[in-house]
Amino acid sequence: MAGNRKIILTGDRPTGKLHVGHYAGSLKRRVELQDSGEFQQIFIMIADAQALTDNADHPAKIRENIMEVALDYLSVGIDPAKSTIFVQSHISELTELSFYYMNLVTVSRLQRNPTVKAEIQMRNFETSIPVGFFTYPISQAADITAFEATTVPVGEDQAPMLEQTREIVHKFNSVYGETLVEPQILLPDNEACLRLPGTDGKAKMSKSLGNCIYLSESEEDVRKKVMSMFTDPDHIRIQDPGKLEGNTVFTYLDAFSRQEHFAEYLPEYANLDELKEHYQRGGLGDVKVKKFLNSVMQEELSPIRARRARYEKDIEGVYEILRSGSELAKETAAKTLDKVKHAMKIDYFTDQTFLAEQKEKYSR
Ligand code: TRP
């Protein structure tokens, strides 16, 4: 057991570059948690093995994105001196843990997992669901428990995974004795950050829709995307009253703007409430609001861009961060696996009592 230690484990599938939705929903919080000094250990995992559960025929895509995601992590301020960044597939202990946890979960319980359900629909798997994909919530429980994580900062869509993990922990501990640590989910505290929409106003940000703002995007590309964002389609003339609901520009302002931004870029308004009020009353044009959002986004993204440029010049250094992080993660997971096998009484060759018991039994 981890005692009073506080440990973070979280991660992302390397299926593409990370975007501002990842940033608002999770990455920004991770950096704050990292810098709070409250955690003894922080593990950030590039979940390539999980990514392969629904990308079995696209290994090159996953391989491509390992370095991309590592650069995204480092560029937002994840500091390898404070956080261990590692690659999931290197930690073979995770597959072993998953195999044992599979005995504690029913098929019907997996079928009820709402995130898995939604993903099955989205990918049109229907009757041809890969078994590995179907069981990924179990492997996610292995990821979390292997590091004795107490805290898992993730987006809202991961809540069912955490629930499933906690059930596995309870079940394991009640069957085999107190062994695993029960994790807590940590959701973003800002409502707008929970689910940032795409720039076209669609709920889902996706590469194929071209509606994401990537962390690695240039200043000019970010500006273009902001200036063409979806707003209120009925707000045609400046004097028309505008709606805030479903207005992507305002959702992004909810997520990213701070009081200081007004003094700096839009001093006619004291804060976001005043700006919203004017927009609803009529007389405030979309272009002005978008220009303000662009300033806010550029302020947030420009240090990220600068850090990325530095790391891109030292790919060998980034590779070494991943390699050494993965070694440390493996040692950590191996310790948990030992405890698990001991609790399950399958540690025959490390537990001296096995031989003694058998000798005793057969000498009678
Ligand atoms: N499911 C997460 C995603 O889709 C990635 C992930 C894998 C993860 N294992 C995890 C997140 C453990 C948190 C904890 O991005």
Short mmCIF file of C-alpha atoms and ligand atoms in Angstrom, two decimals:
data_model
loop_
_atom_site.label_atom_id
_atom_site.label_comp_id
_atom_site.label_asym_id
_atom_site.label_seq_id
_atom_site.Cartn_x
_atom_site.Cartn_y
_atom_site.Cartn_z
CA MET A 1 0.00 0.00 0.00
CA ALA A 2 1.13 3.52 -0.68
CA GLY A 3 0.48 4.78 2.86
CA ASN A 4 0.15 8.52 2.89
CA ARG A 5 1.90 8.97 -0.38
CA LYS A 6 0.13 10.81 -3.14
CA ILE A 7 0.87 9.51 -6.60
CA ILE A 8 -0.44 10.59 -9.99
CA LEU A 9 -0.84 8.36 -13.03
CA THR A 10 -2.40 9.60 -16.21
CA GLY A 11 -1.83 9.40 -19.93
CA ASP A 12 -2.98 9.72 -23.50
CA ARG A 13 -3.26 7.50 -26.53
CA PRO A 14 -0.70 8.48 -29.15
CA THR A 15 -3.09 8.54 -32.10
CA GLY A 16 -2.37 12.13 -33.07
CA LYS A 17 -0.92 15.41 -31.90
CA LEU A 18 -2.47 16.83 -28.76
CA HIS A 19 -4.78 19.81 -29.10
CA VAL A 20 -6.18 22.61 -26.94
CA GLY A 21 -8.98 20.30 -25.78
CA HIS A 22 -6.36 18.00 -24.20
CA TYR A 23 -4.66 21.08 -22.81
CA ALA A 24 -7.78 22.59 -21.20
CA GLY A 25 -9.16 19.24 -20.10
CA SER A 26 -6.05 17.75 -18.58
CA LEU A 27 -2.53 18.88 -19.54
CA LYS A 28 -2.73 22.30 -17.92
CA ARG A 29 -3.93 20.76 -14.68
CA ARG A 30 -1.14 18.20 -14.72
CA VAL A 31 1.45 20.93 -14.84
CA GLU A 32 -0.21 22.75 -11.93
CA LEU A 33 -0.34 19.53 -9.92
CA GLN A 34 3.28 18.81 -10.79
CA ASP A 35 4.35 22.23 -9.61
CA SER A 36 2.21 22.11 -6.44
CA GLY A 37 4.77 19.82 -4.82
CA GLU A 38 1.93 17.82 -3.23
CA PHE A 39 2.76 14.60 -5.03
CA GLN A 40 5.61 12.23 -4.25
CA GLN A 41 5.54 10.75 -7.73
CA ILE A 42 3.94 11.62 -11.04
CA PHE A 43 3.71 9.18 -13.95
CA ILE A 44 2.61 10.34 -17.38
CA MET A 45 2.05 7.49 -19.79
CA ILE A 46 2.01 7.42 -23.56
CA ALA A 47 -0.65 4.73 -23.96
CA ASP A 48 0.57 3.09 -27.17
CA ALA A 49 -0.65 -0.39 -26.21
CA GLN A 50 -4.13 0.98 -25.58
CA ALA A 51 -3.98 2.93 -28.83
CA LEU A 52 -3.30 -0.35 -30.64
CA THR A 53 -6.52 -1.88 -29.27
CA ASP A 54 -8.46 -0.07 -31.97
CA ASN A 55 -5.59 0.64 -34.36
CA ALA A 56 -4.16 -2.84 -34.78
CA ASP A 57 -3.67 -2.28 -38.51
CA HIS A 58 -2.08 1.15 -38.10
CA PRO A 59 1.14 0.50 -36.19
CA ALA A 60 2.99 3.20 -38.12
CA LYS A 61 0.53 5.84 -36.96
CA ILE A 62 1.11 4.94 -33.32
CA ARG A 63 4.89 4.87 -33.79
CA GLU A 64 4.82 8.30 -35.45
CA ASN A 65 2.95 9.83 -32.57
CA ILE A 66 5.14 8.64 -29.69
CA MET A 67 7.60 11.46 -30.17
CA GLU A 68 4.82 13.90 -31.10
CA VAL A 69 3.02 13.33 -27.80
CA ALA A 70 6.29 13.41 -25.84
CA LEU A 71 7.04 16.81 -27.40
CA ASP A 72 3.52 17.99 -26.58
CA TYR A 73 4.01 16.95 -22.94
CA LEU A 74 7.35 18.64 -22.59
CA SER A 75 6.20 21.76 -24.40
CA VAL A 76 3.26 22.38 -22.03
CA GLY A 77 5.68 22.29 -19.11
CA ILE A 78 5.74 18.71 -17.91
CA ASP A 79 9.17 18.64 -16.35
CA PRO A 80 11.07 15.37 -16.61
CA ALA A 81 12.84 16.20 -13.35
CA LYS A 82 9.50 16.11 -11.54
CA SER A 83 7.36 13.79 -13.67
CA THR A 84 8.19 10.42 -15.18
CA ILE A 85 7.13 10.21 -18.82
CA PHE A 86 7.03 6.65 -20.13
CA VAL A 87 5.77 4.40 -22.91
CA GLN A 88 3.11 1.86 -21.96
CA SER A 89 4.17 -1.05 -24.18
CA HIS A 90 7.59 -1.16 -22.53
CA ILE A 91 5.95 -2.14 -19.24
CA SER A 92 5.12 -5.82 -19.84
CA GLU A 93 4.02 -6.07 -16.19
CA LEU A 94 0.87 -4.17 -17.20
CA THR A 95 -0.30 -6.97 -19.49
CA GLU A 96 0.34 -9.51 -16.77
CA LEU A 97 -1.73 -7.54 -14.26
CA SER A 98 -4.53 -7.15 -16.82
CA PHE A 99 -4.64 -10.91 -17.30
CA TYR A 100 -5.29 -11.49 -13.61
CA TYR A 101 -7.78 -8.62 -13.31
CA MET A 102 -9.78 -10.14 -16.18
CA ASN A 103 -10.93 -12.84 -13.76
CA LEU A 104 -12.59 -10.19 -11.62
CA VAL A 105 -14.71 -8.49 -14.29
CA THR A 106 -17.77 -9.82 -16.10
CA VAL A 107 -18.53 -9.43 -19.79
CA SER A 108 -21.83 -7.73 -18.96
CA ARG A 109 -20.06 -5.20 -16.75
CA LEU A 110 -17.76 -4.28 -19.64
CA GLN A 111 -20.73 -4.02 -21.99
CA ARG A 112 -22.26 -1.44 -19.67
CA ASN A 113 -19.21 0.87 -19.73
CA PRO A 114 -20.62 4.01 -21.41
CA THR A 115 -17.32 5.19 -22.88
CA VAL A 116 -16.66 1.79 -24.46
CA LYS A 117 -20.25 1.72 -25.75
CA ALA A 118 -19.88 5.15 -27.36
CA GLU A 119 -16.53 4.24 -28.90
CA ILE A 120 -17.92 1.00 -30.35
CA GLN A 121 -20.64 3.02 -32.07
CA MET A 122 -18.26 5.69 -33.26
CA ARG A 123 -15.93 3.13 -34.83
CA ASN A 124 -18.76 1.04 -36.29
CA PHE A 125 -17.36 -2.08 -34.63
CA GLU A 126 -20.77 -3.42 -33.72
CA THR A 127 -20.41 -7.20 -34.09
CA SER A 128 -16.71 -7.18 -34.86
CA ILE A 129 -15.33 -5.69 -31.65
CA PRO A 130 -11.70 -6.66 -31.08
CA VAL A 131 -11.39 -8.44 -27.72
CA GLY A 132 -8.42 -6.27 -26.80
CA PHE A 133 -10.46 -3.14 -27.36
CA PHE A 134 -13.41 -4.50 -25.42
CA THR A 135 -11.22 -5.19 -22.42
CA TYR A 136 -9.20 -2.00 -22.43
CA PRO A 137 -10.93 -0.69 -19.30
CA ILE A 138 -9.31 -3.64 -17.49
CA SER A 139 -5.89 -2.79 -18.84
CA GLN A 140 -6.48 0.79 -17.79
CA ALA A 141 -7.11 -0.49 -14.25
CA ALA A 142 -3.74 -2.21 -14.52
CA ASP A 143 -2.09 1.06 -15.61
CA ILE A 144 -3.50 2.93 -12.65
CA THR A 145 -2.96 0.33 -9.95
CA ALA A 146 0.52 -0.69 -11.11
CA PHE A 147 1.77 2.71 -10.00
CA GLU A 148 -0.34 2.75 -6.82
CA ALA A 149 -1.87 5.95 -8.12
CA THR A 150 -4.05 7.83 -5.67
CA THR A 151 -4.99 10.53 -8.14
CA VAL A 152 -5.88 10.33 -11.83
CA PRO A 153 -6.34 13.71 -13.52
CA VAL A 154 -8.32 13.09 -16.71
CA GLY A 155 -11.23 14.42 -18.73
CA GLU A 156 -14.84 13.59 -18.04
CA ASP A 157 -14.97 10.79 -20.65
CA GLN A 158 -12.59 8.78 -18.47
CA ALA A 159 -14.92 8.69 -15.45
CA PRO A 160 -16.32 5.22 -16.33
CA MET A 161 -12.75 3.87 -16.49
CA LEU A 162 -12.04 5.13 -13.02
CA GLU A 163 -15.26 3.61 -11.72
CA GLN A 164 -14.33 0.29 -13.25
CA THR A 165 -10.84 0.52 -11.77
CA ARG A 166 -12.22 1.17 -8.31
CA GLU A 167 -14.48 -1.86 -8.63
CA ILE A 168 -11.53 -4.03 -9.61
CA VAL A 169 -9.55 -2.72 -6.65
CA HIS A 170 -12.39 -3.52 -4.25
CA LYS A 171 -12.89 -6.94 -5.69
CA PHE A 172 -9.19 -7.75 -5.67
CA ASN A 173 -8.70 -6.55 -2.12
CA SER A 174 -11.73 -8.41 -0.84
CA VAL A 175 -10.74 -11.68 -2.50
CA TYR A 176 -6.97 -11.62 -2.02
CA GLY A 177 -6.48 -9.20 0.90
CA GLU A 178 -5.62 -5.47 0.99
CA THR A 179 -3.10 -5.03 -1.80
CA LEU A 180 -4.18 -2.42 -4.35
CA VAL A 181 -4.61 1.31 -3.84
CA GLU A 182 -7.96 2.87 -4.65
CA PRO A 183 -7.58 5.84 -7.01
CA GLN A 184 -9.62 9.05 -7.20
CA ILE A 185 -10.50 10.83 -10.41
CA LEU A 186 -9.58 14.51 -10.65
CA LEU A 187 -11.74 16.39 -13.14
CA PRO A 188 -11.08 19.91 -14.43
CA ASP A 189 -12.68 22.46 -12.10
CA ASN A 190 -13.71 24.80 -14.91
CA GLU A 191 -16.97 23.72 -16.56
CA ALA A 192 -15.90 24.88 -20.05
CA CYS A 193 -12.71 22.82 -19.77
CA LEU A 194 -14.63 19.60 -19.25
CA ARG A 195 -15.58 19.38 -22.88
CA LEU A 196 -14.13 21.93 -25.17
CA PRO A 197 -15.95 21.84 -28.54
CA GLY A 198 -14.27 21.88 -31.95
CA THR A 199 -13.80 25.22 -33.70
CA ASP A 200 -16.88 24.38 -35.83
CA GLY A 201 -19.04 24.09 -32.71
CA LYS A 202 -19.26 20.28 -32.92
CA ALA A 203 -18.96 18.55 -29.58
CA LYS A 204 -16.23 16.23 -30.74
CA MET A 205 -12.81 17.54 -31.71
CA SER A 206 -11.29 15.31 -34.32
CA LYS A 207 -8.51 15.33 -36.79
CA SER A 208 -10.78 14.17 -39.62
CA LEU A 209 -13.19 17.07 -39.05
CA GLY A 210 -10.27 19.53 -39.06
CA ASN A 211 -11.81 21.34 -36.11
CA CYS A 212 -8.97 21.16 -33.59
CA ILE A 213 -6.38 23.72 -32.63
CA TYR A 214 -3.17 21.79 -32.05
CA LEU A 215 -0.61 22.76 -29.44
CA SER A 216 2.09 22.61 -32.08
CA GLU A 217 0.28 24.89 -34.52
CA SER A 218 1.84 28.13 -35.83
CA GLU A 219 0.68 31.54 -34.68
CA GLU A 220 -0.85 32.23 -38.08
CA ASP A 221 -2.75 28.92 -38.24
CA VAL A 222 -4.15 29.45 -34.76
CA ARG A 223 -5.29 32.93 -35.78
CA LYS A 224 -7.03 31.60 -38.88
CA LYS A 225 -8.85 28.94 -36.90
CA VAL A 226 -9.96 31.40 -34.24
CA MET A 227 -11.17 33.94 -36.80
CA SER A 228 -13.28 31.30 -38.55
CA MET A 229 -14.77 29.81 -35.39
CA PHE A 230 -18.43 28.98 -35.09
CA THR A 231 -20.46 31.60 -33.20
CA ASP A 232 -24.18 32.38 -33.14
CA PRO A 233 -25.51 31.82 -36.69
CA ASP A 234 -28.37 34.28 -36.02
CA HIS A 235 -26.03 37.08 -35.00
CA ILE A 236 -25.81 38.58 -38.45
CA ARG A 237 -25.49 42.34 -37.98
CA ILE A 238 -23.45 43.88 -35.18
CA GLN A 239 -26.53 45.45 -33.61
CA ASP A 240 -28.36 42.09 -33.39
CA PRO A 241 -28.53 40.48 -29.96
CA GLY A 242 -26.22 37.45 -29.75
CA LYS A 243 -26.58 34.08 -28.02
CA LEU A 244 -23.93 32.57 -25.76
CA GLU A 245 -25.26 29.00 -25.67
CA GLY A 246 -23.42 26.88 -28.18
CA ASN A 247 -21.27 29.87 -29.12
CA THR A 248 -17.83 28.35 -29.43
CA VAL A 249 -15.94 31.62 -29.11
CA PHE A 250 -17.49 32.24 -25.71
CA THR A 251 -16.93 28.64 -24.61
CA TYR A 252 -13.23 29.09 -25.40
CA LEU A 253 -13.20 32.39 -23.53
CA ASP A 254 -14.77 30.62 -20.54
CA ALA A 255 -12.00 28.08 -20.71
CA PHE A 256 -9.01 30.33 -21.35
CA SER A 257 -9.60 34.00 -20.55
CA ARG A 258 -8.59 35.56 -17.28
CA GLN A 259 -9.32 38.94 -15.73
CA GLU A 260 -5.83 40.27 -16.64
CA HIS A 261 -6.44 39.60 -20.32
CA PHE A 262 -9.11 42.32 -20.37
CA ALA A 263 -6.81 45.04 -19.01
CA GLU A 264 -4.21 44.00 -21.56
CA TYR A 265 -6.20 43.36 -24.75
CA LEU A 266 -9.72 44.72 -24.29
CA PRO A 267 -9.72 47.45 -21.66
CA GLU A 268 -13.23 48.69 -22.56
CA TYR A 269 -14.53 45.69 -20.60
CA ALA A 270 -13.68 44.87 -17.00
CA ASN A 271 -14.30 41.16 -17.33
CA LEU A 272 -15.95 38.36 -19.28
CA ASP A 273 -19.36 39.00 -17.76
CA GLU A 274 -19.42 42.55 -19.15
CA LEU A 275 -18.37 41.31 -22.57
CA LYS A 276 -21.06 38.61 -22.55
CA GLU A 277 -23.66 41.12 -21.44
CA HIS A 278 -22.85 43.46 -24.33
CA TYR A 279 -22.93 40.59 -26.81
CA GLN A 280 -26.36 39.46 -25.64
CA ARG A 281 -27.71 43.01 -25.68
CA GLY A 282 -26.46 43.56 -29.25
CA GLY A 283 -23.93 45.99 -30.61
CA LEU A 284 -20.84 43.81 -30.26
CA GLY A 285 -19.47 42.16 -33.39
CA ASP A 286 -18.02 38.64 -33.63
CA VAL A 287 -14.76 39.90 -35.13
CA LYS A 288 -13.93 41.95 -32.06
CA VAL A 289 -14.61 39.02 -29.75
CA LYS A 290 -12.58 36.68 -31.96
CA LYS A 291 -9.63 39.06 -32.03
CA PHE A 292 -9.70 39.11 -28.26
CA LEU A 293 -9.87 35.31 -28.12
CA ASN A 294 -6.95 35.14 -30.52
CA SER A 295 -4.84 37.31 -28.20
CA VAL A 296 -5.78 35.11 -25.26
CA MET A 297 -4.96 31.90 -27.15
CA GLN A 298 -1.66 33.25 -28.46
CA GLU A 299 -0.61 34.27 -24.95
CA GLU A 300 -1.34 30.74 -23.74
CA LEU A 301 0.23 28.98 -26.71
CA SER A 302 3.35 31.02 -27.41
CA PRO A 303 5.42 29.75 -24.43
CA ILE A 304 4.33 26.22 -25.41
CA ARG A 305 5.51 26.81 -28.97
CA ALA A 306 8.84 28.19 -27.77
CA ARG A 307 9.49 25.24 -25.47
CA ARG A 308 8.60 22.83 -28.26
CA ALA A 309 11.09 24.49 -30.60
CA ARG A 310 13.85 23.97 -28.01
CA TYR A 311 12.99 20.28 -27.49
CA GLU A 312 12.72 19.66 -31.23
CA LYS A 313 16.38 20.64 -31.49
CA ASP A 314 17.24 17.88 -29.01
CA ILE A 315 15.33 14.79 -30.10
CA GLU A 316 18.04 12.57 -28.68
CA GLY A 317 17.48 14.19 -25.28
CA VAL A 318 13.74 13.60 -25.54
CA TYR A 319 14.38 9.97 -26.51
CA GLU A 320 16.54 9.59 -23.41
CA ILE A 321 13.76 11.08 -21.24
CA LEU A 322 11.37 8.44 -22.61
CA ARG A 323 13.86 5.62 -22.27
CA SER A 324 14.88 6.35 -18.70
CA GLY A 325 11.29 7.16 -17.72
CA SER A 326 10.17 3.81 -19.08
CA GLU A 327 12.90 2.00 -17.10
CA LEU A 328 11.79 3.65 -13.86
CA ALA A 329 8.13 2.92 -14.63
CA LYS A 330 8.97 -0.74 -15.26
CA GLU A 331 10.73 -1.10 -11.91
CA THR A 332 7.75 0.47 -10.17
CA ALA A 333 5.17 -1.74 -11.89
CA ALA A 334 7.29 -4.85 -11.20
CA LYS A 335 7.07 -4.17 -7.45
CA THR A 336 3.28 -4.02 -7.63
CA LEU A 337 3.14 -7.18 -9.72
CA ASP A 338 5.19 -8.96 -7.06
CA LYS A 339 2.69 -7.88 -4.40
CA VAL A 340 -0.21 -8.99 -6.57
CA LYS A 341 1.28 -12.42 -7.24
CA HIS A 342 2.04 -12.82 -3.57
CA ALA A 343 -1.55 -11.90 -2.63
CA MET A 344 -2.83 -14.36 -5.24
CA LYS A 345 -0.54 -17.07 -3.88
CA ILE A 346 1.19 -17.61 -7.21
CA ASP A 347 4.65 -16.50 -6.12
CA TYR A 348 5.98 -20.06 -5.81
CA PHE A 349 9.59 -19.33 -6.56
CA THR A 350 10.08 -16.16 -4.56
CA ASP A 351 8.09 -17.26 -1.52
CA GLN A 352 10.18 -19.70 0.50
CA THR A 353 7.11 -21.05 2.29
CA PHE A 354 5.86 -22.82 -0.86
CA LEU A 355 8.66 -25.35 -0.82
CA ALA A 356 8.45 -25.75 2.93
CA GLU A 357 4.69 -26.40 2.74
CA GLN A 358 5.10 -28.99 0.02
CA LYS A 359 7.94 -30.75 1.78
CA GLU A 360 5.89 -30.86 4.93
CA LYS A 361 2.86 -32.19 3.04
CA TYR A 362 4.70 -35.02 1.34
CA SER A 363 6.72 -36.04 4.34
CA ARG A 364 3.58 -37.00 6.22
N1 TRP B 1 -7.86 6.17 -22.01
C1 TRP B 1 -6.95 7.29 -22.04
C2 TRP B 1 -7.21 8.08 -23.35
O1 TRP B 1 -8.02 7.64 -24.15
C3 TRP B 1 -5.50 6.91 -21.99
C4 TRP B 1 -5.13 6.09 -20.80
C5 TRP B 1 -4.69 4.79 -20.80
C6 TRP B 1 -5.18 6.51 -19.44
N2 TRP B 1 -4.45 4.39 -19.54
C7 TRP B 1 -4.73 5.39 -18.69
C8 TRP B 1 -5.55 7.68 -18.78
C9 TRP B 1 -4.68 5.44 -17.30
C10 TRP B 1 -5.49 7.71 -17.41
C11 TRP B 1 -5.07 6.60 -16.65
O2 TRP B 1 -6.61 9.08 -23.58
#
